[in-house]
Each structure stands twice: as structure tokens, then as C-alpha cells.
Amino acid sequence: ELLVSLPHKQDELIPILTYAQTALRDLCLLKQSEDAELCFYSDREAAVEKAYSIGLTSIMALYDKVEKTKDTLLRNANIKLTLVNLIASIVS
């Protein structure tokens, strides 16, 4: 279902992945300080709750997976297959 809802064009998908990285950046900063300046989240309380529900190692690993996915897409890889690989790596 997630795969179907995501765009299947590189120029539409890359910004979404970048937004995801911005959200993950906010969570990393909140792990260090609840007063961190947020770029993605407008609801600080929800962001703090999410940050504390996920380990820093997991957040960083997910950030890296998204970065790798963006790099793969920028090399004109098969978009659907690349997204399947990303989703599989997240749920495993």
C-alpha cells in the first residue's frame, strides 16, 4: 500500500525522501536536546515523543538507507525496485 501511494517519478520522489531525511534530522537533534530547532516538525511535543520512542542508532540507520536510496535513484535505477528495497530494509 505504501509503495502504491508514493510517486513513481524520480523528480517527485527525491524531494519526499529529502523531507524524510529532514524529519530524521529533527529526531536526531531532539535526542541530544529537547530545545533543538526543528525544520520538519511543527508539533514539538509529538516530535519529542517520536524521538524517544526510537533509538538513535535506528534513526541514523534509516537516514543512511534513505540517502542510499536517493543516490540509487539519481543513478537512474528502477524506481519501483529501489523503493521495494528501501521498504524491505526498513521492515526487516
GROMACS .gro file of C-alpha atoms in nm:
model
   92
    1GLU     CA    1   0.000   0.000   0.000
    2LEU     CA    2   0.284   0.241   0.082
    3LEU     CA    3   0.455   0.162  -0.245
    4VAL     CA    4   0.139   0.243  -0.441
    5SER     CA    5   0.096   0.580  -0.266
    6LEU     CA    6   0.449   0.704  -0.345
    7PRO     CA    7   0.526   0.883  -0.672
    8HIS     CA    8   0.690   0.676  -0.942
    9LYS     CA    9   0.886   0.963  -1.097
   10GLN     CA   10   1.235   1.045  -0.978
   11ASP     CA   11   1.181   1.422  -0.971
   12GLU     CA   12   0.875   1.378  -0.748
   13LEU     CA   13   1.023   1.111  -0.522
   14ILE     CA   14   1.360   1.269  -0.440
   15PRO     CA   15   1.201   1.566  -0.256
   16ILE     CA   16   0.988   1.329  -0.048
   17LEU     CA   17   1.296   1.133   0.053
   18THR     CA   18   1.471   1.460   0.137
   19TYR     CA   19   1.176   1.559   0.360
   20ALA     CA   20   1.206   1.222   0.533
   21GLN     CA   21   1.573   1.294   0.598
   22THR     CA   22   1.482   1.634   0.741
   23ALA     CA   23   1.237   1.467   0.979
   24LEU     CA   24   1.504   1.216   1.082
   25ARG     CA   25   1.748   1.503   1.136
   26ASP     CA   26   1.500   1.666   1.374
   27LEU     CA   27   1.464   1.341   1.567
   28CYS     CA   28   1.842   1.308   1.600
   29LEU     CA   29   1.870   1.662   1.733
   30LEU     CA   30   1.588   1.606   1.978
   31LYS     CA   31   1.774   1.303   2.114
   32GLN     CA   32   2.050   1.549   2.209
   33SER     CA   33   1.835   1.839   2.329
   34GLU     CA   34   1.460   1.891   2.355
   35ASP     CA   35   1.526   2.259   2.277
   36ALA     CA   36   1.674   2.183   1.934
   37GLU     CA   37   1.550   2.397   1.647
   38LEU     CA   38   1.323   2.187   1.427
   39CYS     CA   39   1.298   2.210   1.050
   40PHE     CA   40   1.037   1.946   0.973
   41TYR     CA   41   0.808   1.903   1.273
   42SER     CA   42   0.567   2.178   1.372
   43ASP     CA   43   0.439   1.983   1.674
   44ARG     CA   44   0.740   1.974   1.909
   45GLU     CA   45   0.565   1.752   2.164
   46ALA     CA   46   0.485   1.487   1.904
   47ALA     CA   47   0.840   1.506   1.769
   48VAL     CA   48   0.991   1.464   2.117
   49GLU     CA   49   0.764   1.165   2.180
   50LYS     CA   50   0.867   1.008   1.849
   51ALA     CA   51   1.236   1.079   1.913
   52TYR     CA   52   1.225   0.899   2.245
   53SER     CA   53   1.040   0.602   2.100
   54ILE     CA   54   1.322   0.526   1.854
   55GLY     CA   55   1.687   0.466   1.929
   56LEU     CA   56   1.949   0.698   1.785
   57THR     CA   57   2.119   0.408   1.606
   58SER     CA   58   1.791   0.320   1.433
   59ILE     CA   59   1.731   0.680   1.329
   60MET     CA   60   2.080   0.708   1.185
   61ALA     CA   61   2.048   0.373   1.005
   62LEU     CA   62   1.720   0.484   0.849
   63TYR     CA   63   1.875   0.816   0.744
   64ASP     CA   64   2.155   0.624   0.572
   65LYS     CA   65   1.907   0.393   0.397
   66VAL     CA   66   1.715   0.692   0.263
   67GLU     CA   67   2.041   0.854   0.147
   68LYS     CA   68   2.144   0.534  -0.030
   69THR     CA   69   1.802   0.518  -0.195
   70LYS     CA   70   1.834   0.876  -0.319
   71ASP     CA   71   2.179   0.803  -0.459
   72THR     CA   72   2.049   0.491  -0.634
   73LEU     CA   73   1.758   0.683  -0.786
   74LEU     CA   74   1.988   0.960  -0.907
   75ARG     CA   75   2.181   0.693  -1.100
   76ASN     CA   76   1.856   0.618  -1.286
   77ALA     CA   77   1.785   0.288  -1.114
   78ASN     CA   78   1.447   0.121  -1.146
   79ILE     CA   79   1.227   0.331  -0.916
   80LYS     CA   80   0.983   0.060  -0.814
   81LEU     CA   81   1.259  -0.190  -0.736
   82THR     CA   82   1.456   0.072  -0.542
   83LEU     CA   83   1.151   0.158  -0.330
   84VAL     CA   84   1.079  -0.209  -0.267
   85ASN     CA   85   1.438  -0.249  -0.146
   86LEU     CA   86   1.405   0.053   0.083
   87ILE     CA   87   1.079  -0.065   0.234
   88ALA     CA   88   1.213  -0.420   0.276
   89SER     CA   89   1.522  -0.288   0.454
   90ILE     CA   90   1.309  -0.083   0.691
   91VAL     CA   91   1.071  -0.361   0.791
   92SER     CA   92   1.337  -0.629   0.829
   0.00000   0.00000   0.00000
